[in-house]
CSV table of C-alpha atoms in Angstrom, one decimal:
chain,number,residue,atom,x,y,z
N,929,MET,CA,70.9,62.4,105.9
N,930,MET,CA,67.6,61.6,104.3
N,931,LYS,CA,67.6,60.3,100.8
N,932,GLN,CA,66.8,62.6,98.0
N,933,LEU,CA,63.1,63.4,97.6
N,934,ASN,CA,61.7,63.3,94.1
N,935,LEU,CA,58.6,65.6,93.9
N,936,PRO,CA,56.2,65.6,90.9
N,937,ASP,CA,57.2,68.1,88.2
N,938,ASP,CA,54.0,70.2,88.8
N,939,THR,CA,54.7,70.7,92.5
N,940,GLY,CA,56.5,73.5,94.3
N,941,VAL,CA,57.5,74.0,98.0
N,942,MET,CA,56.8,77.1,100.1
N,943,LEU,CA,58.6,77.6,103.4
N,944,CYS,CA,56.5,79.8,105.8
N,945,GLY,CA,58.6,81.6,108.4
N,946,HIS,CA,57.5,83.6,111.4
N,947,GLY,CA,59.6,86.6,110.5
N,948,SER,CA,61.8,88.8,112.6
N,949,ARG,CA,63.0,92.4,112.8
N,950,ASP,CA,66.5,90.9,113.1
N,951,GLU,CA,68.3,90.7,109.8
N,952,GLY,CA,70.5,87.9,111.0
N,953,ALA,CA,67.4,85.7,111.8
N,954,CYS,CA,66.0,86.3,108.3
N,955,ALA,CA,69.4,85.5,106.7
N,956,GLN,CA,69.5,82.2,108.6
N,957,PHE,CA,65.9,81.3,107.6
N,958,ALA,CA,66.8,82.1,104.0
N,959,GLY,CA,69.9,79.8,104.4
N,960,ILE,CA,67.6,76.9,105.5
N,961,ALA,CA,65.4,77.6,102.4
N,962,SER,CA,68.4,77.5,100.2
N,963,ALA,CA,69.6,74.2,101.7
N,964,ILE,CA,66.2,72.7,101.2
N,965,ALA,CA,66.1,73.9,97.6
N,966,GLN,CA,69.5,72.3,96.9
N,967,ARG,CA,68.2,69.0,98.3
N,968,LEU,CA,65.0,69.2,96.2
N,969,ALA,CA,66.4,70.5,92.9
N,970,PRO,CA,64.9,71.0,90.4
N,971,THR,CA,61.7,71.5,92.4
N,972,PRO,CA,61.1,75.2,92.8
N,973,VAL,CA,61.3,76.4,96.5
N,974,ALA,CA,60.3,79.8,97.8
N,975,TYR,CA,60.0,81.3,101.3
N,976,GLY,CA,58.1,84.1,103.0
N,977,TYR,CA,57.3,85.5,106.4
N,978,LEU,CA,54.1,85.9,108.4
N,979,GLU,CA,55.1,89.1,110.0
N,980,PHE,CA,57.9,91.7,110.5
N,981,ALA,CA,60.0,90.8,107.4
N,982,THR,CA,59.9,90.6,103.7
N,983,PRO,CA,59.2,88.7,101.5
N,984,ILE,CA,55.8,88.0,103.0
N,985,ILE,CA,54.2,84.6,102.4
N,986,ARG,CA,52.1,85.8,99.5
N,987,ASP,CA,55.2,87.1,97.8
N,988,GLY,CA,56.7,83.6,97.9
N,989,LEU,CA,53.5,82.1,96.7
N,990,ASP,CA,53.4,84.5,93.8
N,991,ARG,CA,56.9,83.5,92.8
N,992,LEU,CA,55.9,79.8,92.7
N,993,ARG,CA,52.7,80.6,90.8
N,994,GLU,CA,54.8,82.2,88.0
N,995,THR,CA,56.1,78.7,87.2
N,996,PRO,CA,53.7,76.1,85.7
N,997,LEU,CA,52.6,74.5,89.0
N,998,LYS,CA,49.4,72.7,89.9
N,999,ARG,CA,50.1,72.4,93.6
N,1000,ILE,CA,52.2,73.8,96.4
N,1001,ILE,CA,53.5,72.0,99.5
N,1002,ALA,CA,53.7,74.6,102.3
N,1003,LEU,CA,55.7,74.0,105.4
N,1004,PRO,CA,55.5,76.1,108.7
N,1005,GLY,CA,59.1,77.0,109.5
N,1006,MET,CA,58.4,76.9,113.3
N,1007,LEU,CA,59.2,74.4,116.0
N,1008,PHE,CA,55.8,73.8,117.5
N,1009,ALA,CA,52.1,74.1,116.6
N,1010,ALA,CA,50.9,77.1,118.5
N,1011,GLY,CA,48.6,79.8,117.2
N,1012,HIS,CA,50.8,80.7,114.2
N,1013,VAL,CA,50.9,77.2,112.9
N,1014,LYS,CA,47.4,76.2,113.8
N,1015,ASN,CA,45.8,79.4,112.7
N,1016,ASP,CA,47.7,82.3,111.1
N,1017,VAL,CA,49.7,80.5,108.5
N,1018,PRO,CA,46.8,78.2,107.3
N,1019,SER,CA,44.6,81.3,107.1
N,1020,VAL,CA,47.0,83.0,104.7
N,1021,LEU,CA,47.4,79.9,102.7
N,1022,ASN,CA,43.6,79.2,102.5
N,1023,THR,CA,42.9,82.8,101.3
N,1024,TYR,CA,45.6,82.6,98.7
N,1025,ALA,CA,44.5,79.2,97.4
N,1026,ARG,CA,40.9,80.4,97.2
N,1027,ASP,CA,41.8,83.6,95.4
N,1028,ASN,CA,44.1,82.0,92.9
N,1029,GLY,CA,42.5,78.6,92.3
N,1030,LEU,CA,45.6,76.8,93.4
N,1031,GLU,CA,46.0,73.6,95.5
N,1032,ILE,CA,48.0,74.2,98.6
N,1033,ARG,CA,48.7,71.4,101.1
N,1034,MET,CA,50.3,72.3,104.4
N,1035,GLY,CA,52.7,70.0,106.3
N,1036,ARG,CA,52.8,69.7,110.0
N,1037,ASP,CA,55.1,71.5,112.4
N,1038,LEU,CA,58.6,70.3,113.2
N,1039,GLY,CA,57.4,69.2,116.6
N,1040,ILE,CA,59.3,66.8,118.8
N,1041,ASP,CA,61.5,64.8,116.5
N,1042,ALA,CA,64.5,62.5,117.1
N,1043,ARG,CA,66.5,64.5,114.5
N,1044,LEU,CA,65.9,67.8,116.3
N,1045,LEU,CA,66.9,66.2,119.6
N,1046,GLU,CA,70.1,65.1,117.9
N,1047,ALA,CA,70.7,68.6,116.7
N,1048,ALA,CA,70.0,70.0,120.2
N,1049,GLY,CA,72.4,67.5,121.7
N,1050,ASP,CA,75.1,68.6,119.3
N,1051,ARG,CA,74.6,72.2,120.1
N,1052,ILE,CA,74.9,71.5,123.9
N,1053,GLY,CA,77.9,69.3,123.2
N,1054,GLU,CA,79.6,72.1,121.4
N,1055,ALA,CA,79.2,74.4,124.4
N,1056,LEU,CA,80.5,71.7,126.7
N,1057,ALA,CA,83.5,71.0,124.4
N,1058,GLU,CA,84.7,74.6,124.7
N,1059,ALA,CA,84.7,74.5,128.5
N,1060,GLU,CA,86.9,72.6,130.9
N,1061,PRO,CA,85.8,69.0,131.6
N,1062,TYR,CA,83.2,68.7,134.3
N,1063,PRO,CA,80.9,65.8,135.2
N,1064,LEU,CA,77.5,66.0,133.5
N,1065,ASP,CA,76.0,64.3,136.5
N,1066,GLN,CA,76.9,67.4,138.5
N,1067,THR,CA,75.6,69.8,135.9
N,1068,ALA,CA,72.2,71.4,135.4
N,1069,LEU,CA,70.6,72.1,132.1
N,1070,VAL,CA,68.2,75.0,131.5
N,1071,VAL,CA,66.1,74.8,128.3
N,1072,ILE,CA,64.5,78.0,127.1
N,1073,GLY,CA,61.5,78.0,124.8
N,1074,ARG,CA,59.9,80.8,123.0
N,1075,GLY,CA,56.7,80.8,125.0
N,1076,THR,CA,53.2,81.0,123.6
N,1077,SER,CA,49.6,81.3,124.7
N,1078,ASP,CA,49.1,77.6,123.8
N,1079,SER,CA,49.8,75.4,126.8
N,1080,ASP,CA,50.2,72.3,124.6
N,1081,ALA,CA,53.1,73.9,122.7
N,1082,ASN,CA,54.7,75.1,126.0
N,1083,GLY,CA,54.4,71.6,127.3
N,1084,ASN,CA,56.4,70.3,124.3
N,1085,VAL,CA,59.4,72.4,125.5
N,1086,CYS,CA,59.2,70.5,128.8
N,1087,LYS,CA,59.2,67.2,127.0
N,1088,VAL,CA,62.3,68.2,124.9
N,1089,ALA,CA,64.0,69.3,128.1
N,1090,ARG,CA,63.2,66.0,129.8
N,1091,MET,CA,64.5,63.9,126.9
N,1092,LEU,CA,67.7,66.0,126.7
N,1093,TRP,CA,68.2,65.7,130.5
N,1094,GLU,CA,67.9,61.9,130.4
N,1095,GLY,CA,69.5,61.4,127.0
N,1096,LEU,CA,72.6,63.4,127.8
N,1097,GLY,CA,73.0,62.4,131.4
N,1098,PHE,CA,72.5,65.8,133.2
N,1099,ALA,CA,71.9,65.8,136.9
N,1100,HIS,CA,68.9,68.1,136.5
N,1101,ALA,CA,67.0,70.2,134.0
N,1102,GLU,CA,64.7,73.2,134.3
N,1103,VAL,CA,62.5,74.9,131.7
N,1104,GLY,CA,61.9,78.6,131.1
N,1105,TYR,CA,60.4,80.8,128.4
N,1106,SER,CA,61.4,84.0,126.7
N,1107,GLY,CA,57.9,85.5,126.8
N,1108,VAL,CA,54.2,85.0,127.2
N,1109,ALA,CA,54.6,81.8,129.3
N,1110,HIS,CA,56.2,81.4,132.7
N,1111,PRO,CA,58.7,81.1,134.3
N,1112,ARG,CA,60.7,83.7,132.4
N,1113,VAL,CA,64.4,83.5,131.7
N,1114,ASP,CA,65.7,85.5,134.6
N,1115,VAL,CA,63.4,83.8,137.1
N,1116,ILE,CA,64.3,80.2,136.1
N,1117,LEU,CA,68.1,81.0,136.0
N,1118,GLU,CA,67.9,82.5,139.5
N,1119,ARG,CA,65.9,79.4,140.7
N,1120,THR,CA,68.4,77.0,139.1
N,1121,ALA,CA,71.4,78.9,140.6
N,1122,LYS,CA,70.0,78.2,144.1
N,1123,LEU,CA,70.1,74.4,143.6
N,1124,GLY,CA,73.8,74.1,144.3
N,1125,PHE,CA,75.2,73.2,140.9
N,1126,LYS,CA,78.6,74.6,140.0
N,1127,ARG,CA,77.9,74.5,136.2
N,1128,ILE,CA,74.6,75.4,134.4
N,1129,VAL,CA,74.2,75.0,130.7
N,1130,VAL,CA,71.6,77.4,129.1
N,1131,PHE,CA,70.2,76.1,125.8
N,1132,PRO,CA,67.7,78.2,123.8
N,1133,TYR,CA,65.5,75.8,121.9
N,1134,PHE,CA,65.1,78.1,119.0
N,1135,LEU,CA,65.6,77.6,115.3
N,1136,PHE,CA,67.3,81.0,114.6
N,1137,THR,CA,68.9,84.0,116.2
N,1138,GLY,CA,67.0,87.2,116.9
N,1139,VAL,CA,66.0,89.6,119.6
N,1140,LEU,CA,64.8,86.9,121.9
N,1141,VAL,CA,67.9,84.7,121.7
N,1142,ARG,CA,70.2,87.6,122.3
N,1143,ARG,CA,68.0,88.6,125.3
N,1144,ILE,CA,68.4,85.0,126.7
N,1145,TYR,CA,72.1,85.2,126.4
N,1146,ASP,CA,72.2,88.7,128.0
N,1147,GLN,CA,70.0,87.6,130.9
N,1148,THR,CA,72.3,84.6,131.4
N,1149,ASP,CA,75.3,87.0,131.7
N,1150,GLU,CA,73.4,89.2,134.2
N,1151,VAL,CA,72.5,86.2,136.4
N,1152,ALA,CA,76.0,84.8,136.1
N,1153,ALA,CA,77.5,88.1,137.3
N,1154,LEU,CA,75.4,87.7,140.5
N,1155,HIS,CA,76.7,84.2,141.0
N,1156,PRO,CA,80.4,84.2,140.3
N,1157,SER,CA,80.9,80.8,141.9
N,1158,ILE,CA,78.7,79.2,139.2
N,1159,GLU,CA,79.9,78.6,135.6
N,1160,PHE,CA,77.2,79.4,133.1
N,1161,LEU,CA,77.6,78.0,129.6
N,1162,LYS,CA,75.6,79.4,126.7
N,1163,ALA,CA,74.8,76.7,124.1
N,1164,GLY,CA,73.9,77.6,120.5
N,1165,TYR,CA,70.5,77.4,119.0
N,1166,LEU,CA,69.6,74.9,116.3
N,1167,ASN,CA,70.1,77.0,113.2
N,1168,ASP,CA,71.4,75.2,110.1
N,1169,HIS,CA,72.3,71.8,111.7
N,1170,PRO,CA,71.9,69.1,109.0
N,1171,ALA,CA,69.3,67.4,111.1
N,1172,VAL,CA,67.1,70.5,110.9
N,1173,VAL,CA,67.1,70.4,107.1
N,1174,ASP,CA,66.4,66.6,107.3
N,1175,THR,CA,63.4,67.3,109.5
N,1176,PHE,CA,62.0,69.8,107.1
N,1177,LEU,CA,62.4,67.3,104.2
N,1178,ASP,CA,60.6,64.7,106.3
N,1179,ARG,CA,57.6,67.0,106.7
N,1180,ILE,CA,57.5,67.4,102.9
N,1181,ALA,CA,57.6,63.6,102.6
N,1182,GLY,CA,54.7,63.5,105.1
N,1183,VAL,CA,52.5,65.6,102.9
N,1184,LEU,CA,53.1,63.2,100.0
N,1185,ASP,CA,52.2,60.3,102.3
N,1186,ASN,CA,49.2,62.2,103.8
N,1187,ASP,CA,51.0,62.3,107.2
N,1188,THR,CA,50.1,65.9,108.1
N,1189,ALA,CA,48.0,65.7,111.2
N,1190,MET,CA,49.2,67.9,114.0
N,1191,ASN,CA,48.5,66.9,117.7
N,1192,CYS,CA,44.8,67.5,118.0
N,1193,GLN,CA,44.3,65.6,121.2
N,1194,LEU,CA,45.3,68.6,123.3
N,1195,CYS,CA,44.5,71.4,120.8
N,1196,LYS,CA,42.6,74.1,122.6
N,1197,TYR,CA,40.6,74.8,119.4
N,1198,ARG,CA,39.3,71.3,119.1
N,1199,VAL,CA,39.1,70.1,122.7
N,1200,GLN,CA,38.1,71.9,125.8
N,1201,ILE,CA,41.4,72.6,127.6
N,1202,LEU,CA,41.5,73.8,131.2
N,1203,GLY,CA,42.0,77.6,131.1
N,1204,HIS,CA,41.4,77.9,127.3
N,1205,GLU,CA,37.6,77.2,127.2
N,1206,ALA,CA,36.9,80.3,125.1
N,1207,SER,CA,39.1,79.1,122.3
N,1208,LEU,CA,37.1,75.9,121.6
N,1209,GLY,CA,35.6,76.0,118.1
N,1210,ALA,CA,36.8,79.5,117.4
N,1211,PRO,CA,37.0,80.4,113.6
N,1212,GLN,CA,40.3,80.4,111.7
N,1213,GLU,CA,41.4,83.9,110.9
N,1214,SER,CA,44.8,85.6,110.8
N,1215,HIS,CA,45.6,88.6,113.0
N,1216,HIS,CA,48.9,89.4,111.3
N,1217,HIS,CA,48.0,91.3,108.1
N,1218,HIS,CA,48.9,94.6,109.8
N,1219,VAL,CA,52.5,93.5,110.5
N,1220,GLU,CA,53.3,91.8,107.3
N,1221,GLY,CA,56.7,93.0,106.0
N,1222,ILE,CA,57.2,95.5,108.9
N,1223,GLY,CA,60.4,95.4,110.9
N,1224,THR,CA,63.5,94.9,108.9
N,1225,ASP,CA,63.3,98.3,107.2
N,1226,GLY,CA,63.8,100.2,110.4
N,1227,HIS,CA,60.2,100.9,111.2
N,1228,HIS,CA,58.9,99.9,114.6
N,1229,HIS,CA,55.5,98.4,115.3
N,1230,HIS,CA,54.2,97.3,118.6
N,1231,HIS,CA,52.3,94.0,118.2
N,1232,HIS,CA,50.1,92.6,120.9
N,1233,HIS,CA,49.2,89.0,121.3
N,1234,ASP,CA,45.9,88.7,123.2
N,1235,GLY,CA,46.2,85.0,123.8
N,1236,HIS,CA,43.1,84.2,121.7
N,1237,ASP,CA,44.5,82.6,118.5
N,1238,HIS,CA,41.5,81.3,116.5
N,1239,HIS,CA,41.7,78.4,114.1
N,1240,HIS,CA,40.1,75.5,112.4
N,1241,HIS,CA,41.8,72.4,111.1
N,1242,GLY,CA,41.3,71.3,107.5
N,1243,PRO,CA,41.0,67.5,106.7
N,1244,ASN,CA,44.1,65.7,107.8
N,1245,GLY,CA,45.6,69.1,108.8
N,1246,HIS,CA,45.8,70.4,105.3
N,1247,ALA,CA,45.3,74.0,104.5
N,1248,VAL,CA,42.0,74.1,102.5
N,1249,PRO,CA,39.8,76.8,101.0
N,1250,GLU,CA,37.3,78.0,103.6
């Protein structure tokens, strides 16, 4: 566990989540925010969502502004820096900072972190512990990421899978995505089933539950029913593992130490990346105002990602007034 962080008295912390129509996912995110608040007390901590749930990010910022603060440290509550982290969340923060004369500094994404690999290893280990003993060197691992239109973020899922594969001693690993990117869950599970392994562990590399995680588990059951000779184990997602909380706290410490730069070497908005040439230099603007707060109250809204998430980095990755 990380040591206690001591933030300046005039500083608050804002946790910016993606948001979900799933009340369970929102409850788990609120639980993480509560755990962070306990570790940072008496520093005020608030949270809000980009889309599909309330409170929205501006609501959380309003709560913090009611206290005598001079600055806010904002953290993206997402695993990798795709369009939401590089563009949508900073755009909301920039607009709020400009309109309210407030200093907001944004930390970097959780990314690939040794603590999160530890948490992932524990979740996979828990699934293995509930099953009959079977050699890992005869077992395949399938890691499922969320999937985005950002190939760099999708590539990070592959790196996580590789490190879990080698670190835990699996015979083989495959990677799939719940949406946007390929291969999709059913395709990669069918492909892995043809490799001859008698046990396959399916691990959703997600922070919280939700529609996508349940769909991953349902699709695992469907493929398992077609291959009764293969044992499919469903590992849990990261959720409230202590190492997850520690990683968030580390990102707060990074803001204090000016360590906030995301991976810009392969960012499609700053470097011409094969297949994403049109995104280079695109302006930072959010496309999520129309879905703020929609979803958990029973209303349905169809949201389309067009794959063109525009953004601009501030100095050292900070959110800055435009």
